Amino acid sequence: MREKIEQLRKKIEEFRAETPQQLEEFRVRISGKKGELTEIFEDFKNVASEQKKEFGKLLNEIKNLMQETLKSQKELFDSLETGKSIADKTLPAFAGSLGSRHPISLAKNEILEIFTRLGFTVAEGPEIEDDWHVFSALNFPPNHPARDMQDTFFIEQNPDILLRTHTSSIQVRTMERQKPPIRVVCPGRVFRNEAISARAHCIFHQVEGLYIDKNVSFADMKQTLLYFAREMFGENTEIRLRPSFFPFTEPSAEMDVSCKICGGKGCNICKYTGWLEVLGCGIVDPNVLDACGIDSREYTGFAFGMGVERLSMLKWQVKDLRLYFENDVRFLEQFQSVI
Ligand code: PHE
């Protein structure tokens, strides 16, 4: 009897039904009226009473094993029918979420795309720079207070090496390498030793631009930037230029765009002025052209520079700049694009 029980246990353990019919046949064969397990239970009646306890226990185990086997294999077939199974390897793979472009990349790509339509090409350069390309060639005299406008991260062992504070350094490198006419836009990460807040970060992104040719005027700059503003913020956008100061441009200006959110009436985003500041610009100082090997008697040019975080905050009304750096998918998933 013991042997019969063990053989049956093995049979049940090894059984795998390939179809529901096979499972049903198996059930009948084992626990049906004339099934193997039913027969053993019949035999059990004749077992000597001192052995009843031992065999009773074994038989109960087999009975439970059989019930479990029927139940689990039936569940498998049921789930296949309802399409819920993960065990069916022929089902299509689970499609994970696709991810989206970071809003900073979206804004940067859009800015670059607008300027490339005007014939500008894109140039990049190193993030670790030297004093010449970030300051000296751009008409920042040594110890000039203008250097304080941009709190700089210097490499301690060598103050000539620093993290670029603006991508104007790429414009210097372009002028050193290339003869006019030059039309270039320079995207990249920049670094300033600033406290992190809702409006500022020590790492951010810029796109700067440079246009050099014969007879380039302030009016050319204004028209280019107006076109840019309308492409970026909508066709009814107006711009205004306010006098400003940069060591590398003369005259210099800050450009504001009319506030899209309140339509110029005044709201808390534009601080009730109706205008939003978006970029710095100006006519390239002749000293800069000469320092970079371009004859300032023959050529003139304009330059501009903007913060990508700031522009995308205005475009999508993001209230806190730190969101761009936290990689919270609930924020990032809201930006979808086809590019
Ligand atoms: N380099 C300036 C900045 O980082 C921006 C700028 C570029 C201003 C070109 C004028 C002309 O703030």
Short mmCIF file of C-alpha atoms and ligand atoms in Angstrom, two decimals:
data_model
loop_
_atom_site.label_atom_id
_atom_site.label_comp_id
_atom_site.label_asym_id
_atom_site.label_seq_id
_atom_site.Cartn_x
_atom_site.Cartn_y
_atom_site.Cartn_z
CA MET A 1 0.00 0.00 0.00
CA ARG A 2 2.79 2.36 0.88
CA GLU A 3 4.33 1.74 -2.51
CA LYS A 4 1.06 2.45 -4.29
CA ILE A 5 0.71 5.73 -2.43
CA GLU A 6 4.25 6.84 -3.31
CA GLN A 7 3.80 5.98 -6.99
CA LEU A 8 0.60 7.96 -7.09
CA ARG A 9 2.26 10.95 -5.37
CA LYS A 10 4.96 10.95 -8.05
CA LYS A 11 2.41 10.73 -10.83
CA ILE A 12 0.49 13.72 -9.48
CA GLU A 13 3.61 15.79 -8.89
CA GLU A 14 4.85 15.24 -12.42
CA PHE A 15 1.55 15.80 -14.17
CA ARG A 16 1.24 18.83 -16.49
CA ALA A 17 -1.96 19.22 -18.49
CA GLU A 18 -1.58 20.79 -21.89
CA THR A 19 -5.30 21.28 -22.41
CA PRO A 20 -8.29 21.58 -20.06
CA GLN A 21 -9.52 18.22 -21.44
CA GLN A 22 -6.32 16.51 -20.36
CA LEU A 23 -6.78 17.99 -16.90
CA GLU A 24 -10.34 16.66 -16.68
CA GLU A 25 -9.27 13.19 -17.87
CA PHE A 26 -6.56 13.18 -15.24
CA ARG A 27 -9.07 14.13 -12.55
CA VAL A 28 -11.34 11.23 -13.52
CA ARG A 29 -8.42 8.82 -13.71
CA ILE A 30 -7.19 9.67 -10.22
CA SER A 31 -10.13 10.78 -8.13
CA GLY A 32 -13.12 9.68 -10.20
CA LYS A 33 -15.43 6.88 -8.98
CA LYS A 34 -13.04 4.20 -10.15
CA GLY A 35 -9.96 6.39 -9.90
CA GLU A 36 -6.61 5.29 -8.48
CA LEU A 37 -6.89 7.45 -5.40
CA THR A 38 -10.48 6.34 -4.78
CA GLU A 39 -9.31 2.73 -4.97
CA ILE A 40 -6.61 3.28 -2.39
CA PHE A 41 -9.18 4.84 -0.10
CA GLU A 42 -11.22 1.61 -0.53
CA ASP A 43 -8.18 -0.46 0.41
CA PHE A 44 -7.67 1.72 3.46
CA LYS A 45 -10.78 0.21 5.01
CA ASN A 46 -8.93 -3.10 5.29
CA VAL A 47 -5.77 -1.72 6.85
CA ALA A 48 -4.96 -3.06 10.29
CA SER A 49 -6.03 -0.61 12.98
CA GLU A 50 -2.53 0.02 14.33
CA GLN A 51 -1.47 1.18 10.82
CA LYS A 52 -4.50 3.38 10.20
CA LYS A 53 -2.92 6.46 11.70
CA GLU A 54 0.20 6.32 9.50
CA PHE A 55 -1.61 5.53 6.23
CA GLY A 56 -4.42 7.93 6.99
CA LYS A 57 -1.90 10.74 7.19
CA LEU A 58 -0.24 9.76 3.88
CA LEU A 59 -3.58 9.48 2.12
CA ASN A 60 -4.66 12.89 3.34
CA GLU A 61 -1.46 14.40 1.97
CA ILE A 62 -2.08 12.84 -1.44
CA LYS A 63 -5.66 14.05 -1.46
CA ASN A 64 -4.55 17.61 -0.73
CA LEU A 65 -1.81 17.42 -3.35
CA MET A 66 -4.34 16.32 -5.94
CA GLN A 67 -6.71 19.15 -5.06
CA GLU A 68 -3.92 21.71 -5.25
CA THR A 69 -2.74 20.38 -8.61
CA LEU A 70 -6.21 20.52 -10.14
CA LYS A 71 -6.82 23.98 -8.76
CA SER A 72 -3.57 25.60 -9.92
CA GLN A 73 -3.67 24.10 -13.40
CA LYS A 74 -7.29 25.10 -13.84
CA GLU A 75 -6.40 28.67 -12.83
CA LEU A 76 -3.72 28.75 -15.48
CA PHE A 77 -6.15 27.75 -18.22
CA ASP A 78 -8.74 30.25 -16.97
CA SER A 79 -6.26 33.12 -17.02
CA LEU A 80 -5.12 32.24 -20.53
CA GLU A 81 -8.71 32.45 -21.65
CA THR A 82 -9.22 35.92 -20.20
CA GLY A 83 -5.87 37.08 -21.62
CA LYS A 84 -4.52 37.98 -18.20
CA SER A 85 -1.73 35.49 -18.11
CA ILE A 86 1.90 36.47 -17.84
CA ALA A 87 2.90 32.87 -18.39
CA ASP A 88 1.92 32.87 -22.06
CA LYS A 89 5.10 33.68 -23.94
CA THR A 90 3.26 34.25 -27.19
CA LEU A 91 1.47 37.35 -25.85
CA PRO A 92 2.89 40.73 -26.98
CA ALA A 93 5.45 42.22 -24.58
CA PHE A 94 4.31 44.73 -21.99
CA ALA A 95 4.89 48.20 -23.46
CA GLY A 96 6.84 50.28 -20.93
CA SER A 97 6.26 54.01 -20.87
CA LEU A 98 8.23 55.84 -23.55
CA GLY A 99 9.71 58.76 -21.66
CA SER A 100 9.73 62.29 -22.97
CA ARG A 101 12.25 64.99 -23.77
CA HIS A 102 13.33 67.21 -20.92
CA PRO A 103 11.68 70.66 -21.13
CA ILE A 104 15.10 72.30 -21.21
CA SER A 105 16.01 70.27 -24.29
CA LEU A 106 12.66 71.12 -25.88
CA ALA A 107 13.15 74.85 -25.31
CA LYS A 108 16.78 74.73 -26.43
CA ASN A 109 15.90 72.83 -29.60
CA GLU A 110 13.15 75.28 -30.40
CA ILE A 111 15.44 78.30 -29.95
CA LEU A 112 18.13 76.71 -32.13
CA GLU A 113 15.61 75.73 -34.75
CA ILE A 114 14.31 79.30 -35.06
CA PHE A 115 17.79 80.69 -35.58
CA THR A 116 18.90 77.97 -37.99
CA ARG A 117 15.93 78.94 -40.15
CA LEU A 118 17.58 82.37 -40.39
CA GLY A 119 20.86 80.87 -41.56
CA PHE A 120 22.65 80.55 -38.20
CA THR A 121 24.72 77.43 -37.57
CA VAL A 122 25.15 75.76 -34.18
CA ALA A 123 28.54 75.71 -32.42
CA GLU A 124 29.54 74.12 -29.12
CA GLY A 125 32.60 74.44 -26.92
CA PRO A 126 34.23 73.26 -23.68
CA GLU A 127 32.61 73.75 -20.26
CA ILE A 128 36.01 74.04 -18.58
CA GLU A 129 37.52 77.19 -20.04
CA ASP A 130 40.38 79.63 -19.57
CA ASP A 131 40.28 83.27 -18.55
CA TRP A 132 40.96 84.47 -22.10
CA HIS A 133 37.90 82.90 -23.73
CA VAL A 134 35.46 83.73 -20.90
CA PHE A 135 36.71 87.18 -19.86
CA SER A 136 39.82 88.78 -21.37
CA ALA A 137 38.96 88.43 -25.06
CA LEU A 138 35.51 89.77 -24.22
CA ASN A 139 36.88 93.06 -22.98
CA PHE A 140 36.73 92.32 -19.26
CA PRO A 141 39.88 94.14 -18.04
CA PRO A 142 41.74 92.45 -15.16
CA ASN A 143 40.17 93.36 -11.79
CA HIS A 144 37.36 95.13 -13.57
CA PRO A 145 34.20 95.06 -11.45
CA ALA A 146 32.34 93.59 -14.44
CA ARG A 147 33.97 90.26 -13.58
CA ASP A 148 31.92 90.31 -10.38
CA MET A 149 28.73 90.31 -12.45
CA GLN A 150 29.31 86.62 -12.86
CA ASP A 151 30.44 84.80 -9.73
CA THR A 152 32.86 82.32 -11.12
CA PHE A 153 33.94 78.81 -10.11
CA PHE A 154 37.73 78.80 -10.47
CA ILE A 155 39.96 75.76 -10.32
CA GLU A 156 41.82 76.33 -7.04
CA GLN A 157 45.30 75.35 -8.21
CA ASN A 158 45.08 77.53 -11.31
CA PRO A 159 42.83 80.61 -11.41
CA ASP A 160 43.33 80.78 -15.17
CA ILE A 161 41.12 77.69 -15.51
CA LEU A 162 37.43 78.06 -14.70
CA LEU A 163 33.95 76.80 -15.45
CA ARG A 164 32.47 79.00 -18.15
CA THR A 165 29.98 81.54 -16.82
CA HIS A 166 28.42 82.12 -20.25
CA THR A 167 28.63 80.55 -23.70
CA SER A 168 30.11 83.77 -25.13
CA SER A 169 33.36 81.79 -24.87
CA ILE A 170 32.15 79.73 -27.84
CA GLN A 171 31.66 82.93 -29.82
CA VAL A 172 35.28 83.90 -29.10
CA ARG A 173 36.44 80.50 -30.28
CA THR A 174 34.33 80.83 -33.43
CA MET A 175 35.74 84.26 -34.27
CA GLU A 176 39.29 83.01 -33.73
CA ARG A 177 38.73 80.19 -36.20
CA GLN A 178 36.41 81.60 -38.79
CA LYS A 179 36.40 84.62 -41.10
CA PRO A 180 33.21 86.75 -41.40
CA PRO A 181 30.45 86.53 -42.34
CA ILE A 182 29.71 84.67 -39.12
CA ARG A 183 26.24 83.60 -38.02
CA VAL A 184 26.35 81.26 -35.09
CA VAL A 185 24.23 80.16 -32.12
CA CYS A 186 25.96 78.62 -29.12
CA PRO A 187 24.01 76.41 -26.70
CA GLY A 188 25.48 74.96 -23.53
CA ARG A 189 25.64 74.57 -19.77
CA VAL A 190 27.07 77.45 -17.77
CA PHE A 191 28.12 77.73 -14.14
CA ARG A 192 27.86 80.57 -11.64
CA ASN A 193 28.51 80.53 -7.93
CA GLU A 194 25.01 81.52 -6.93
CA ALA A 195 22.64 80.44 -4.18
CA ILE A 196 19.99 78.02 -5.47
CA SER A 197 16.46 79.41 -5.35
CA ALA A 198 13.18 79.33 -7.28
CA ARG A 199 14.71 81.77 -9.79
CA ALA A 200 18.42 80.94 -9.86
CA HIS A 201 20.68 77.91 -9.99
CA CYS A 202 24.47 77.50 -10.02
CA ILE A 203 24.17 75.41 -13.22
CA PHE A 204 21.92 76.53 -16.04
CA HIS A 205 21.70 76.57 -19.82
CA GLN A 206 22.23 79.36 -22.30
CA VAL A 207 21.88 79.96 -25.99
CA GLU A 208 23.98 82.86 -27.21
CA GLY A 209 24.19 84.18 -30.74
CA LEU A 210 26.61 86.17 -32.86
CA TYR A 211 26.28 87.78 -36.26
CA ILE A 212 29.26 89.50 -37.92
CA ASP A 213 29.43 90.94 -41.39
CA LYS A 214 29.96 94.26 -43.17
CA ASN A 215 27.46 96.98 -42.18
CA VAL A 216 25.57 95.00 -39.54
CA SER A 217 23.46 97.46 -37.58
CA PHE A 218 21.42 97.75 -34.41
CA ALA A 219 18.29 97.67 -36.60
CA ASP A 220 19.35 94.25 -37.97
CA MET A 221 19.64 93.00 -34.42
CA LYS A 222 16.25 94.37 -33.45
CA GLN A 223 14.56 92.79 -36.44
CA THR A 224 16.22 89.41 -35.85
CA LEU A 225 15.21 89.40 -32.19
CA LEU A 226 11.66 90.49 -32.97
CA TYR A 227 11.35 87.58 -35.39
CA PHE A 228 12.73 85.24 -32.75
CA ALA A 229 10.33 86.52 -30.06
CA ARG A 230 7.29 86.07 -32.29
CA GLU A 231 8.31 82.55 -33.33
CA MET A 232 8.96 81.57 -29.73
CA PHE A 233 6.08 83.28 -27.89
CA GLY A 234 3.44 83.85 -30.58
CA GLU A 235 2.84 86.22 -33.46
CA ASN A 236 1.30 89.03 -31.43
CA THR A 237 4.36 89.33 -29.20
CA GLU A 238 5.93 92.78 -28.92
CA ILE A 239 9.48 93.50 -27.80
CA ARG A 240 11.17 96.44 -26.15
CA LEU A 241 14.85 97.16 -25.70
CA ARG A 242 16.15 98.86 -22.55
CA PRO A 243 19.70 100.28 -22.29
CA SER A 244 22.03 98.02 -20.31
CA PHE A 245 25.69 97.23 -19.84
CA PHE A 246 27.94 94.35 -20.90
CA PRO A 247 31.71 94.68 -21.28
CA PHE A 248 31.64 93.03 -24.72
CA THR A 249 28.86 95.04 -26.39
CA GLU A 250 28.40 98.76 -26.98
CA PRO A 251 25.64 99.86 -27.00
CA SER A 252 24.05 97.09 -24.90
CA ALA A 253 20.42 96.33 -24.18
CA GLU A 254 18.07 94.01 -22.32
CA MET A 255 15.14 92.75 -24.33
CA ASP A 256 11.67 92.34 -22.84
CA VAL A 257 8.73 90.60 -24.48
CA SER A 258 5.11 91.55 -23.87
CA CYS A 259 3.58 89.33 -21.20
CA LYS A 260 1.51 86.64 -22.87
CA ILE A 261 -0.21 85.61 -19.68
CA CYS A 262 -1.99 88.91 -19.01
CA GLY A 263 -1.73 90.34 -22.51
CA GLY A 264 0.22 93.32 -21.19
CA LYS A 265 -2.36 94.29 -18.56
CA GLY A 266 -0.15 93.28 -15.65
CA CYS A 267 -0.08 90.09 -13.56
CA ASN A 268 2.08 88.50 -10.90
CA ILE A 269 4.27 86.75 -13.51
CA CYS A 270 5.31 90.06 -15.13
CA LYS A 271 5.19 91.79 -11.73
CA TYR A 272 2.42 94.05 -13.02
CA THR A 273 4.64 95.66 -15.67
CA GLY A 274 3.19 93.89 -18.73
CA TRP A 275 6.77 92.98 -19.81
CA LEU A 276 9.08 89.99 -19.24
CA GLU A 277 12.86 90.25 -19.49
CA VAL A 278 14.22 87.50 -21.75
CA LEU A 279 17.71 88.27 -23.02
CA GLY A 280 20.76 90.54 -23.17
CA CYS A 281 22.13 91.86 -26.44
CA GLY A 282 24.18 94.56 -28.12
CA ILE A 283 26.57 95.60 -30.86
CA VAL A 284 29.87 93.74 -30.48
CA ASP A 285 32.51 96.05 -28.97
CA PRO A 286 35.29 96.72 -31.53
CA ASN A 287 37.84 95.66 -28.88
CA VAL A 288 36.33 92.17 -28.92
CA LEU A 289 36.55 91.88 -32.71
CA ASP A 290 40.18 93.03 -32.69
CA ALA A 291 41.08 90.65 -29.83
CA CYS A 292 39.69 87.78 -31.87
CA GLY A 293 41.52 88.70 -35.09
CA ILE A 294 38.65 90.38 -36.93
CA ASP A 295 39.25 93.88 -38.33
CA SER A 296 36.82 96.16 -36.51
CA ARG A 297 37.20 98.87 -39.19
CA GLU A 298 35.78 96.52 -41.77
CA TYR A 299 33.25 94.48 -39.81
CA THR A 300 30.51 95.04 -37.26
CA GLY A 301 28.21 92.60 -35.55
CA PHE A 302 25.61 91.97 -32.91
CA ALA A 303 25.43 89.42 -30.14
CA PHE A 304 22.76 88.19 -27.77
CA GLY A 305 22.44 85.70 -24.98
CA MET A 306 19.55 84.09 -23.15
CA GLY A 307 18.91 81.64 -20.30
CA VAL A 308 17.04 78.56 -21.49
CA GLU A 309 15.50 77.86 -18.05
CA ARG A 310 14.15 81.38 -17.90
CA LEU A 311 12.66 81.23 -21.37
CA SER A 312 11.01 77.89 -20.81
CA MET A 313 9.65 79.06 -17.44
CA LEU A 314 7.96 81.91 -19.28
CA LYS A 315 6.78 79.77 -22.14
CA TRP A 316 5.23 77.04 -19.97
CA GLN A 317 4.60 79.11 -16.86
CA VAL A 318 6.82 77.03 -14.61
CA LYS A 319 7.03 78.78 -11.25
CA ASP A 320 10.12 77.16 -9.74
CA LEU A 321 13.37 76.66 -11.64
CA ARG A 322 14.45 73.83 -9.32
CA LEU A 323 11.82 71.57 -10.91
CA TYR A 324 14.05 71.33 -13.96
CA PHE A 325 16.77 69.64 -11.93
CA GLU A 326 14.80 67.28 -9.71
CA ASN A 327 13.84 64.74 -12.38
CA ASP A 328 10.40 64.17 -10.91
CA VAL A 329 8.56 62.23 -13.62
CA ARG A 330 5.22 63.78 -12.63
CA PHE A 331 6.70 67.08 -13.84
CA LEU A 332 8.66 65.72 -16.79
CA GLU A 333 5.78 63.64 -18.19
CA GLN A 334 3.80 66.82 -18.84
CA PHE A 335 6.16 67.73 -21.67
CA GLN A 336 5.54 65.71 -24.80
CA SER A 337 7.12 66.21 -28.16
CA VAL A 338 7.50 64.61 -31.52
CA ILE A 339 11.17 65.53 -31.97
N1 PHE B 1 26.90 86.83 -22.00
C1 PHE B 1 25.77 87.53 -21.43
C2 PHE B 1 25.36 86.81 -20.15
O1 PHE B 1 25.77 85.71 -19.95
C3 PHE B 1 24.63 87.62 -22.37
C4 PHE B 1 24.92 88.48 -23.57
C5 PHE B 1 25.44 87.91 -24.70
C6 PHE B 1 24.70 89.84 -23.54
C7 PHE B 1 25.72 88.69 -25.81
C8 PHE B 1 24.97 90.62 -24.62
C9 PHE B 1 25.47 90.05 -25.76
O2 PHE B 1 24.60 87.31 -19.35
#
